[in-house]
Amino acid sequence: MALAGSVLLLFNLLIFIRGIVCDLGLPQNHLIENEADSPEENLQDDTGDIDLRNKLHDQMIKAYSKIPVKKYKCYSCEPPDCREGPPCYNALQCWKSRVRDSNGQERVSRGCTTQQEQVPLYCSTQHHHHHGHTKRHTGGQYAIDCCVGDFCNNGSFPLLPPIIYPDEVPVYSDHSVYIWKLTLAILGPIVVLGTLGSVVILLMRRRHRKRLMAARSLHSDPESYCPSDDMLRATAAGDTTLREYLEQSLTSGSGSGLPLLIQRTLAKQISLAECIGKGRYGEVWRGIWHGENVAVKIFFSRDEASWSRETEIYSTVLLRHENILGYIGSDMTSRNSCTQLWLITHYHALGSLYDHLNRATLTHHQMMKLCLSMINGLVHLHSEIFGTQGKPAIAHRDIKSKNVLVKNNGTCVIADFGLAVTHTQATGALDMAPNPRVGTKRYMAPEVLDETINMQCFEALRRADMYAVGLVLWEIGRRTLCNGVVEDYKPPFYDAVPNDPSFEDMRKVVCVDQQRPAIPNRWASDPTLAGISKIIRECWHQKPNVRLPSLRVKKTLVKLASNDRQVHLDLDTL
């Protein structure tokens, strides 16, 4: 059947070409010669070429219409279930079809093509799939089989491909191979990146160990250092301001910072992890430096004087002490077009003494560790060390529970030296910070509030520190268990002034009314707390000259601790 159709098609094509040539009135050879020899005469320009083609096309259609074509009879029935109708006559082709709409409903029908123009529309020239074709649209599918011959469109209707729903996954013959390839494509890069990351981490850890070993070797040979008193200065926003200090430092204390941490890009080596505190000066963040936690105090640019003063105080020779916050370095950097002043110190997870007292009650042992370590740090600050590399005496001027940090071993360190003042006895020089910031009003001594303090007298500044120490000892004592009783945490003067008292509020309560925080009656039945209450009263006395110096407070606390069986402290280490 296919061979006969092909022969018939070829025969019709030859007749068609011959008819065209005859209608043009040209012999075949003459037409070919004209096309080959003189194209310029036949096609003068592009317009003439188009007109000639259109004329040839019209003549071809006219000639083709004159070719006698055999006509057939076909079955005819209507969709959707092919209800039988009258047969078709004078058909050029017969066809049968199956249509599936967008809802999945199928319809079948038979019919015929009687006009030559409809033949290309119904049946394509591709003669596979039973001399028909299948089309898929967004709305549905259809399949049609065309044939020539009388009643050739009988028999079964063409089939449509099965419906595949979106949630159905096609099953491939090589499904397992596909799964393996997909798994390798996903896991392969992950394994490679993980291996590279592990190698990089190992190399960084090895490098870090070598640097630590180098640091220990340098610490064992202090003569190899040349101490320098140069202060950190800003060069330009975004550039580090650290100069390389070649000074001995201890990891357990503060001073000029660890030599290995003083780099040209200190701020760039630290990644900020979380904000752990905010204040009027700026923010405190927990940072990560070479896998270790550090505290990063970020000052506002308007508070540059405090940052500069703290950097200077921390860089003081021999300031290193176990009860002074450990200093690492300072830097000035630019982030988001904003200049930031960084002060990097040791990190203490328990936070400030204020936070610690708010969340925990204390035993006698814990109370004494806090009190003794705090006063131990203050003794070191207030004392001058004589020698070629001596330390000046330092007055803190902002002692409060928020500026005392608690270490994991239950001891304290003193922090925040933005208002500190140094004094050298030999020269009598008093180095006052050029800082407009004042201390915390709630902890200000009476002579500061009524402005009778002599700012040129260093001893007066130390006595003002001792007034604030008395208030902090009162805060610690209230949170100490005694016969199963303990008070809630409250700041000093909580019942006399507002939460954020003004200078006048504090002056009236402290100077005019001469009030002090109430000491609980239960302290009288506890020898240790009774002794501490006596220290507190002498520390916050109205007259500065009556107040106890820091060294006397330390000795008294040591005596109280040695007489208290509940304390059990190794007093030799304090």
Coordinates of C-alpha atoms in Angstrom, one line a residue:
M1 CA 0.0 0.0 0.0
A2 CA 2.8 2.4 0.9
L3 CA 4.7 1.6 -2.3
A4 CA 1.7 2.2 -4.4
G5 CA 1.0 5.5 -2.7
S6 CA 4.6 6.6 -3.3
V7 CA 4.4 5.7 -7.0
L8 CA 1.1 7.5 -7.4
L9 CA 2.5 10.6 -5.6
L10 CA 5.6 10.7 -7.9
F11 CA 3.4 10.3 -11.0
N12 CA 1.1 13.2 -9.9
L13 CA 4.1 15.4 -9.3
L14 CA 5.5 14.8 -12.8
I15 CA 2.1 15.6 -14.4
F16 CA 1.9 18.7 -12.2
I17 CA 5.3 20.0 -13.4
R18 CA 4.5 19.3 -17.0
G19 CA 1.2 21.1 -16.7
I20 CA 3.0 24.2 -15.4
V21 CA 5.5 24.2 -18.2
C22 CA 2.7 23.8 -20.8
D23 CA 0.6 26.6 -19.3
L24 CA 3.6 28.9 -19.6
G25 CA 4.0 28.1 -23.2
L26 CA 7.7 27.2 -22.9
P27 CA 9.5 24.0 -23.7
Q28 CA 11.3 22.4 -20.8
N29 CA 14.8 22.8 -22.1
H30 CA 14.1 26.4 -23.0
L31 CA 13.0 27.2 -19.5
I32 CA 16.1 25.7 -18.0
E33 CA 18.3 27.5 -20.5
N34 CA 16.7 30.8 -19.7
E35 CA 17.2 30.3 -16.0
A36 CA 20.8 29.4 -16.5
D37 CA 22.0 31.7 -19.3
S38 CA 20.1 35.0 -18.9
P39 CA 18.9 35.5 -15.3
E40 CA 19.2 39.2 -15.8
E41 CA 16.5 39.2 -18.4
N42 CA 14.0 37.2 -16.4
L43 CA 14.6 38.9 -13.0
Q44 CA 15.5 42.5 -13.2
D45 CA 15.3 43.3 -9.5
D46 CA 13.9 42.0 -6.3
T47 CA 10.4 43.3 -7.1
G48 CA 10.3 41.5 -10.4
D49 CA 11.5 38.3 -8.7
I50 CA 8.6 38.4 -6.2
D51 CA 6.0 39.1 -9.0
L52 CA 7.4 36.2 -11.0
R53 CA 7.2 33.8 -8.1
N54 CA 3.6 34.9 -7.3
K55 CA 2.7 34.3 -10.9
L56 CA 4.3 30.9 -11.0
H57 CA 2.5 30.0 -7.7
D58 CA -0.9 30.9 -9.1
Q59 CA -0.3 29.0 -12.3
M60 CA 0.9 26.0 -10.3
I61 CA -2.3 26.0 -8.3
K62 CA -4.4 26.4 -11.5
A63 CA -2.5 23.6 -13.2
Y64 CA -2.8 21.3 -10.2
S65 CA -6.5 21.9 -10.0
K66 CA -6.8 20.6 -13.6
I67 CA -5.0 17.3 -12.8
P68 CA -7.7 14.6 -12.5
V69 CA -7.7 13.2 -8.9
K70 CA -9.4 10.0 -7.9
K71 CA -12.3 10.3 -5.5
Y72 CA -13.3 7.9 -2.7
K73 CA -16.2 7.0 -0.5
C74 CA -15.7 7.1 3.3
Y75 CA -17.4 6.2 6.5
S76 CA -18.7 9.2 8.5
C77 CA -19.8 9.4 12.1
E78 CA -20.1 12.2 14.7
P79 CA -18.3 12.5 18.1
P80 CA -18.2 11.8 21.0
D81 CA -19.1 8.1 20.4
C82 CA -19.1 8.0 16.6
R83 CA -22.8 7.9 16.0
E84 CA -23.2 6.6 12.4
G85 CA -24.1 9.1 9.7
P86 CA -24.4 9.1 6.0
P87 CA -21.2 8.1 4.1
C88 CA -19.0 10.7 2.4
Y89 CA -18.6 10.8 -1.4
N90 CA -16.1 12.5 -3.7
A91 CA -13.5 12.4 -0.9
L92 CA -9.8 13.0 -1.6
Q93 CA -8.9 11.2 1.7
C94 CA -10.7 9.4 4.5
W95 CA -9.8 9.8 8.2
K96 CA -10.6 8.7 11.7
S97 CA -9.7 10.5 14.9
R98 CA -9.6 10.4 18.6
V99 CA -9.6 13.6 20.7
R100 CA -9.0 14.1 24.4
D101 CA -10.0 17.4 26.0
S102 CA -8.4 19.1 29.0
N103 CA -10.7 17.2 31.4
G104 CA -9.5 13.8 30.1
Q105 CA -12.7 13.0 28.2
E106 CA -12.2 11.3 24.8
R107 CA -14.2 11.6 21.6
V108 CA -14.0 9.6 18.4
S109 CA -15.2 10.3 14.9
R110 CA -14.8 9.4 11.2
G111 CA -15.0 11.6 8.1
C112 CA -13.5 12.6 4.8
T113 CA -11.7 15.5 3.2
T114 CA -13.3 16.7 0.0
Q115 CA -11.3 19.9 -0.7
Q116 CA -7.6 20.0 -1.7
E117 CA -6.9 22.9 0.6
Q118 CA -8.0 20.9 3.7
V119 CA -5.7 17.9 3.0
P120 CA -2.6 19.6 4.6
L121 CA -4.7 20.7 7.6
Y122 CA -6.0 17.2 8.4
C123 CA -3.2 15.0 7.5
S124 CA 0.6 15.8 7.5
T125 CA 3.0 14.4 5.1
Q126 CA 4.7 12.2 7.8
H127 CA 3.4 8.7 7.2
H128 CA 4.5 7.0 10.5
H129 CA 2.1 6.1 13.3
H130 CA -0.4 4.5 10.9
H131 CA -0.3 7.3 8.3
G132 CA -1.3 9.9 10.8
H133 CA 0.0 12.1 13.5
T134 CA -0.6 13.0 17.2
K135 CA -0.6 16.6 18.6
R136 CA -0.4 17.7 22.2
H137 CA -1.8 21.1 23.2
T138 CA -2.0 22.9 26.6
G139 CA -5.8 22.1 26.5
G140 CA -5.8 18.5 25.3
Q141 CA -4.5 15.9 22.8
Y142 CA -5.7 14.5 19.5
A143 CA -4.6 11.7 17.0
I144 CA -5.8 11.3 13.4
D145 CA -5.2 8.6 10.8
C146 CA -5.7 9.5 7.1
C147 CA -5.9 7.0 4.3
V148 CA -7.0 6.7 0.6
G149 CA -9.4 4.1 -0.7
D150 CA -13.1 3.4 -0.5
F151 CA -14.2 3.0 3.2
C152 CA -10.6 2.7 4.3
N153 CA -11.3 4.6 7.6
N154 CA -13.0 1.6 9.2
G155 CA -11.5 -0.4 12.1
S156 CA -10.2 0.8 15.4
F157 CA -9.4 4.4 16.2
P158 CA -5.9 5.7 16.7
L159 CA -4.6 5.6 20.3
L160 CA -3.4 8.5 22.4
P161 CA -0.5 8.3 24.9
P162 CA -1.4 7.6 28.5
I163 CA -2.1 10.5 30.8
I164 CA 0.8 11.4 33.2
Y165 CA -0.3 13.4 36.2
P166 CA 2.0 16.0 37.8
D167 CA 2.5 14.0 41.0
E168 CA 3.5 10.9 39.1
V169 CA 7.2 10.2 38.7
P170 CA 8.2 8.4 35.5
V171 CA 10.0 5.2 36.0
Y172 CA 13.1 4.9 33.9
S173 CA 14.8 1.7 33.0
D174 CA 18.1 3.1 34.3
H175 CA 16.5 4.6 37.4
S176 CA 19.2 3.3 39.8
V177 CA 22.0 4.7 37.6
Y178 CA 20.2 8.0 37.6
I179 CA 19.9 8.0 41.4
W180 CA 23.6 7.2 41.7
K181 CA 24.6 10.0 39.4
L182 CA 22.4 12.5 41.2
T183 CA 23.8 11.4 44.6
L184 CA 27.4 11.8 43.4
A185 CA 26.6 15.2 41.9
I186 CA 25.3 16.4 45.2
L187 CA 27.6 14.7 47.7
G188 CA 30.8 15.1 45.6
P189 CA 31.2 18.9 45.9
I190 CA 30.2 18.7 49.6
V191 CA 32.9 16.1 50.3
V192 CA 35.5 18.1 48.4
L193 CA 34.7 21.3 50.1
G194 CA 34.6 19.6 53.5
T195 CA 38.0 18.1 52.9
L196 CA 39.4 21.5 51.9
G197 CA 37.9 23.2 54.9
S198 CA 39.3 20.6 57.2
V199 CA 42.8 21.0 55.7
V200 CA 42.5 24.8 56.1
I201 CA 41.4 24.5 59.8
L202 CA 44.2 22.1 60.6
L203 CA 46.8 24.5 59.0
M204 CA 45.3 27.4 61.0
R205 CA 45.4 25.4 64.2
R206 CA 49.0 24.5 63.6
R207 CA 49.9 28.1 62.9
H208 CA 48.1 29.2 66.0
R209 CA 50.1 26.6 68.1
K210 CA 53.4 27.8 66.7
R211 CA 52.5 31.4 67.5
L212 CA 51.5 30.5 71.1
M213 CA 54.8 28.6 71.5
A214 CA 56.6 31.7 70.2
A215 CA 54.7 33.8 72.7
R216 CA 55.7 31.6 75.6
S217 CA 59.3 31.6 74.6
L218 CA 59.2 35.4 74.4
H219 CA 57.6 35.6 77.8
S220 CA 60.4 33.5 79.3
D221 CA 62.9 36.0 78.1
P222 CA 61.7 39.4 79.2
E223 CA 65.0 41.1 78.5
S224 CA 64.3 40.7 74.8
Y225 CA 61.6 43.3 75.1
C226 CA 62.1 47.1 74.9
P227 CA 59.2 48.7 76.8
S228 CA 57.6 51.7 75.1
D229 CA 55.2 54.2 76.5
D230 CA 53.9 55.3 73.1
M231 CA 50.1 55.6 73.1
L232 CA 47.9 54.2 70.4
R233 CA 47.0 56.9 67.9
A234 CA 44.5 56.9 65.0
T235 CA 46.0 57.2 61.6
A236 CA 43.0 57.1 59.3
A237 CA 39.5 55.7 59.4
G238 CA 39.5 52.1 58.3
D239 CA 43.2 51.6 59.1
T240 CA 44.4 50.1 62.3
T241 CA 45.8 52.4 64.9
L242 CA 47.9 49.9 66.8
R243 CA 51.7 50.3 67.0
E244 CA 53.7 47.3 67.7
Y245 CA 54.4 47.4 71.4
L246 CA 57.4 45.3 72.4
E247 CA 56.4 44.9 76.0
Q248 CA 56.1 41.8 78.2
S249 CA 52.5 40.8 79.0
L250 CA 50.8 38.0 81.0
T251 CA 47.7 36.2 79.6
S252 CA 46.1 36.3 83.1
G253 CA 46.3 40.1 83.5
S254 CA 46.3 43.3 81.6
G255 CA 48.9 45.8 80.5
S256 CA 50.0 46.8 77.1
G257 CA 48.3 43.7 75.5
L258 CA 49.7 40.5 74.2
P259 CA 52.5 41.1 71.7
L260 CA 51.1 38.6 69.2
L261 CA 47.7 40.3 69.3
I262 CA 49.1 43.7 68.3
Q263 CA 48.7 43.5 64.6
R264 CA 48.2 45.9 61.7
T265 CA 44.7 44.5 61.2
L266 CA 43.5 43.7 64.7
A267 CA 39.9 44.7 64.0
K268 CA 39.8 42.7 60.8
Q269 CA 40.9 39.6 62.6
I270 CA 37.9 39.7 65.0
S271 CA 34.4 38.7 64.1
L272 CA 31.6 40.0 66.2
A273 CA 29.3 37.3 67.5
E274 CA 26.7 38.9 69.7
C275 CA 25.9 42.2 71.6
I276 CA 26.2 41.6 75.4
G277 CA 25.7 45.1 76.7
K278 CA 24.9 48.7 75.9
G279 CA 25.6 52.0 77.6
R280 CA 26.0 55.7 77.1
Y281 CA 29.5 55.2 75.7
G282 CA 28.5 52.5 73.1
E283 CA 28.2 48.7 73.0
V284 CA 30.0 45.6 74.2
W285 CA 30.2 42.6 71.9
R286 CA 31.4 39.1 72.3
G287 CA 33.9 38.6 69.5
I288 CA 35.9 35.6 68.1
W289 CA 39.6 35.9 67.6
H290 CA 41.5 32.8 66.4
G291 CA 38.7 30.6 67.9
E292 CA 38.8 32.3 71.3
N293 CA 36.2 34.6 72.9
V294 CA 37.2 38.2 73.4
A295 CA 35.2 41.2 74.6
V296 CA 35.0 44.2 72.2
K297 CA 33.9 47.5 73.6
I298 CA 32.8 49.7 70.8
F299 CA 32.8 53.4 71.6
F300 CA 30.7 56.0 69.8
S301 CA 32.9 58.4 67.9
R302 CA 31.8 61.3 70.1
D303 CA 33.2 59.4 73.1
E304 CA 36.7 59.2 71.7
A305 CA 38.2 60.8 74.9
S306 CA 37.0 57.8 77.0
W307 CA 38.4 55.3 74.5
S308 CA 41.7 57.1 74.3
R309 CA 41.9 57.3 78.1
E310 CA 41.1 53.7 78.7
T311 CA 43.7 52.7 76.1
E312 CA 46.3 54.9 77.9
I313 CA 45.4 53.5 81.3
Y314 CA 45.4 49.8 80.2
S315 CA 48.8 50.4 78.5
T316 CA 50.3 51.6 81.9
V317 CA 53.4 49.6 82.8
L318 CA 52.8 47.1 85.6
L319 CA 49.0 47.5 85.6
R320 CA 48.7 43.8 84.9
H321 CA 46.8 42.1 87.7
E322 CA 44.5 39.1 88.2
N323 CA 41.8 41.4 89.5
I324 CA 42.1 44.0 86.7
L325 CA 40.3 43.3 83.4
G326 CA 42.8 41.7 81.0
Y327 CA 43.6 44.0 78.1
I328 CA 44.4 42.8 74.5
G329 CA 44.5 45.9 72.3
S330 CA 42.8 48.9 70.8
D331 CA 41.9 49.8 67.3
M332 CA 40.0 52.3 65.1
T333 CA 38.1 51.0 62.2
S334 CA 35.4 52.0 59.7
R335 CA 32.2 50.0 59.3
N336 CA 29.3 51.1 57.2
S337 CA 30.8 54.5 56.6
C338 CA 31.0 55.0 60.4
T339 CA 34.1 55.3 62.5
Q340 CA 34.3 52.8 65.3
L341 CA 36.6 52.9 68.3
W342 CA 37.4 49.4 69.6
L343 CA 38.8 48.3 72.9
I344 CA 39.5 44.5 73.0
T345 CA 39.8 42.8 76.4
H346 CA 39.4 39.4 78.0
Y347 CA 35.8 37.9 77.9
H348 CA 34.0 36.8 81.0
A349 CA 30.8 34.9 80.4
L350 CA 29.2 35.6 83.7
G351 CA 29.0 39.3 82.9
S352 CA 29.0 42.1 85.4
L353 CA 28.6 41.9 89.2
Y354 CA 25.3 43.7 88.7
D355 CA 24.0 40.9 86.4
H356 CA 25.4 38.2 88.7
L357 CA 23.7 39.6 91.8
N358 CA 20.4 39.9 89.9
R359 CA 20.3 36.2 89.0
A360 CA 22.1 34.4 92.0
T361 CA 22.2 34.4 95.7
L362 CA 25.5 34.0 97.6
T363 CA 27.0 31.9 100.3
H364 CA 29.5 33.3 102.8
H365 CA 32.3 31.7 100.7
Q366 CA 31.1 33.2 97.5
M367 CA 30.5 36.6 99.1
M368 CA 34.0 36.8 100.5
K369 CA 35.5 35.8 97.1
L370 CA 33.7 38.6 95.4
C371 CA 34.5 41.2 98.1
L372 CA 38.2 40.3 98.6
S373 CA 39.0 40.1 94.9
M374 CA 37.3 43.4 94.1
I375 CA 39.1 45.2 96.9
N376 CA 42.3 43.4 95.9
G377 CA 42.1 44.9 92.5
L378 CA 41.4 48.4 93.9
V379 CA 44.4 48.2 96.2
H380 CA 46.6 47.5 93.2
L381 CA 45.0 50.5 91.4
H382 CA 45.4 52.9 94.3
S383 CA 49.0 51.9 95.1
E384 CA 52.0 53.4 93.4
I385 CA 54.9 51.1 92.5
F386 CA 58.3 52.7 92.6
G387 CA 61.2 51.9 90.3
T388 CA 62.5 52.4 86.8
Q389 CA 59.4 50.7 85.4
G390 CA 57.0 51.7 88.2
K391 CA 53.3 52.2 88.2
P392 CA 51.5 55.4 89.1
A393 CA 48.7 55.4 91.6
I394 CA 45.3 55.3 89.8
A395 CA 41.9 56.5 91.0
H396 CA 39.1 54.8 89.1
R397 CA 36.3 57.5 89.6
D398 CA 33.5 55.2 88.4
I399 CA 33.3 52.3 90.8
K400 CA 29.9 50.5 90.6
S401 CA 28.6 47.0 90.3
K402 CA 28.3 47.3 86.5
N403 CA 32.0 48.1 86.1
V404 CA 33.0 45.0 88.1
L405 CA 33.1 41.7 86.1
V406 CA 32.7 38.2 87.5
K407 CA 35.1 35.5 86.4
N408 CA 34.2 31.8 86.1
N409 CA 36.1 31.0 89.3
G410 CA 33.9 33.4 91.3
T411 CA 36.4 36.3 91.7
C412 CA 36.1 39.8 90.3
V413 CA 38.0 42.1 87.9
I414 CA 37.7 45.8 87.7
A415 CA 36.9 47.4 84.3
D416 CA 36.1 50.7 82.6
F417 CA 38.9 53.2 83.1
G418 CA 37.5 56.0 80.9
L419 CA 37.5 58.4 83.9
A420 CA 40.7 57.2 85.6
V421 CA 43.2 59.6 87.0
T422 CA 46.9 58.8 87.5
H423 CA 49.3 60.3 90.1
T424 CA 53.1 60.1 90.5
Q425 CA 54.4 61.0 93.9
A426 CA 57.9 61.9 92.9
T427 CA 56.8 64.7 90.5
G428 CA 53.4 65.3 92.1
A429 CA 51.9 65.2 88.6
L430 CA 48.2 64.5 88.4
D431 CA 47.1 63.2 85.0
M432 CA 43.4 64.1 84.7
A433 CA 41.5 62.7 81.8
P434 CA 40.4 65.5 79.4
N435 CA 36.9 63.9 79.4
P436 CA 33.6 65.8 79.8
R437 CA 31.9 62.6 80.9
V438 CA 31.1 62.4 84.7
G439 CA 30.7 59.3 86.8
T440 CA 27.5 57.5 87.7
K441 CA 25.3 59.8 89.8
R442 CA 23.9 57.0 92.1
Y443 CA 27.5 56.2 93.2
M444 CA 28.8 59.7 93.6
A445 CA 30.4 60.7 96.9
P446 CA 28.8 63.7 98.8
E447 CA 31.8 65.9 98.1
V448 CA 31.4 65.2 94.4
L449 CA 27.7 66.0 94.5
D450 CA 28.1 69.2 96.4
E451 CA 31.2 70.1 94.3
T452 CA 33.4 70.6 97.4
I453 CA 36.0 68.0 96.3
N454 CA 39.5 69.2 95.5
M455 CA 40.1 67.8 92.1
Q456 CA 43.8 68.6 92.3
C457 CA 44.2 66.4 95.4
F458 CA 44.7 62.7 94.4
E459 CA 43.9 61.5 97.9
A460 CA 40.4 63.1 97.7
L461 CA 39.8 61.1 94.5
R462 CA 40.8 57.8 96.2
R463 CA 38.4 58.6 99.1
A464 CA 35.6 59.1 96.6
D465 CA 36.3 55.6 95.2
M466 CA 36.0 54.2 98.7
Y467 CA 32.5 55.7 99.1
A468 CA 31.4 53.8 96.0
V469 CA 33.1 50.6 97.3
G470 CA 30.8 50.8 100.4
L471 CA 27.7 50.9 98.1
V472 CA 28.9 47.9 96.1
L473 CA 29.7 45.9 99.3
W474 CA 26.1 46.7 100.5
E475 CA 24.8 45.3 97.2
I476 CA 26.8 42.1 97.7
G477 CA 25.7 41.7 101.3
R478 CA 22.0 41.9 100.5
R479 CA 22.3 38.9 98.3
T480 CA 24.1 36.8 100.9
L481 CA 22.1 34.0 102.6
C482 CA 21.9 34.3 106.4
N483 CA 19.7 31.8 108.3
G484 CA 17.9 31.0 105.1
V485 CA 17.0 34.7 104.4
V486 CA 18.1 36.9 101.6
E487 CA 16.8 40.2 100.1
D488 CA 16.0 40.8 96.4
Y489 CA 18.6 42.7 94.5
K490 CA 18.1 46.4 94.6
P491 CA 20.5 49.2 93.5
P492 CA 21.7 51.7 96.2
F493 CA 19.0 54.4 97.1
Y494 CA 16.4 52.4 95.2
D495 CA 13.7 53.6 97.6
A496 CA 14.8 57.3 97.7
V497 CA 15.5 58.4 94.1
P498 CA 14.0 57.5 90.6
N499 CA 15.5 54.8 88.4
D500 CA 17.6 57.4 86.5
P501 CA 18.2 60.0 89.2
S502 CA 19.3 63.5 88.4
F503 CA 22.3 65.3 89.9
E504 CA 19.9 67.3 92.1
D505 CA 18.0 64.2 93.3
M506 CA 21.2 62.6 94.5
R507 CA 22.6 65.8 96.1
K508 CA 19.4 66.2 98.2
V509 CA 19.4 62.6 99.4
V510 CA 23.1 62.2 100.0
C511 CA 24.3 65.7 101.0
V512 CA 21.3 67.5 102.4
D513 CA 19.4 64.6 104.0
Q514 CA 22.6 62.5 104.5
Q515 CA 20.7 59.3 103.8
R516 CA 22.4 56.0 103.2
P517 CA 21.0 52.6 102.1
A518 CA 19.3 50.7 105.0
I519 CA 21.4 47.8 106.3
P520 CA 19.1 44.7 107.0
N521 CA 18.6 43.8 110.7
R522 CA 19.4 40.2 110.0
W523 CA 23.1 41.1 109.5
A524 CA 23.5 41.8 113.3
S525 CA 23.0 38.1 114.1
D526 CA 25.8 37.1 111.6
P527 CA 29.4 37.9 112.7
T528 CA 30.7 38.2 109.2
L529 CA 27.9 40.3 107.8
A530 CA 28.0 42.4 111.0
G531 CA 31.7 43.0 110.4
I532 CA 31.1 43.9 106.8
S533 CA 28.3 46.3 107.8
K534 CA 30.9 48.2 109.9
I535 CA 33.2 48.4 106.9
I536 CA 30.4 49.7 104.8
R537 CA 29.5 52.5 107.2
E538 CA 33.1 53.6 107.4
C539 CA 33.4 53.6 103.6
W540 CA 30.4 55.7 102.9
H541 CA 30.9 58.2 105.8
Q542 CA 29.9 61.7 105.1
K543 CA 33.4 63.0 105.9
P544 CA 36.0 61.8 103.4
N545 CA 38.9 61.7 105.9
V546 CA 37.0 59.2 108.1
R547 CA 36.7 56.7 105.2
L548 CA 38.8 53.6 105.3
P549 CA 41.6 53.3 102.6
S550 CA 41.5 50.3 100.3
L551 CA 44.3 48.5 102.0
R552 CA 42.6 48.7 105.4
V553 CA 39.4 47.3 104.0
K554 CA 41.3 44.4 102.5
K555 CA 43.0 43.5 105.8
T556 CA 39.7 43.7 107.7
L557 CA 38.0 41.4 105.1
V558 CA 40.8 38.9 105.4
K559 CA 40.4 38.9 109.1
L560 CA 36.7 38.3 108.9
A561 CA 37.2 35.5 106.3
S562 CA 39.7 33.8 108.5
N563 CA 37.3 33.8 111.5
D564 CA 34.3 32.4 109.4
R565 CA 34.2 28.6 109.2
Q566 CA 31.9 28.9 106.2
V567 CA 34.4 30.7 104.0
H568 CA 37.3 28.3 103.7
L569 CA 39.4 30.6 101.4
D570 CA 43.1 30.2 100.7
L571 CA 43.9 33.7 101.9
D572 CA 47.5 33.5 100.8
T573 CA 46.4 33.7 97.2
L574 CA 44.5 37.0 97.8

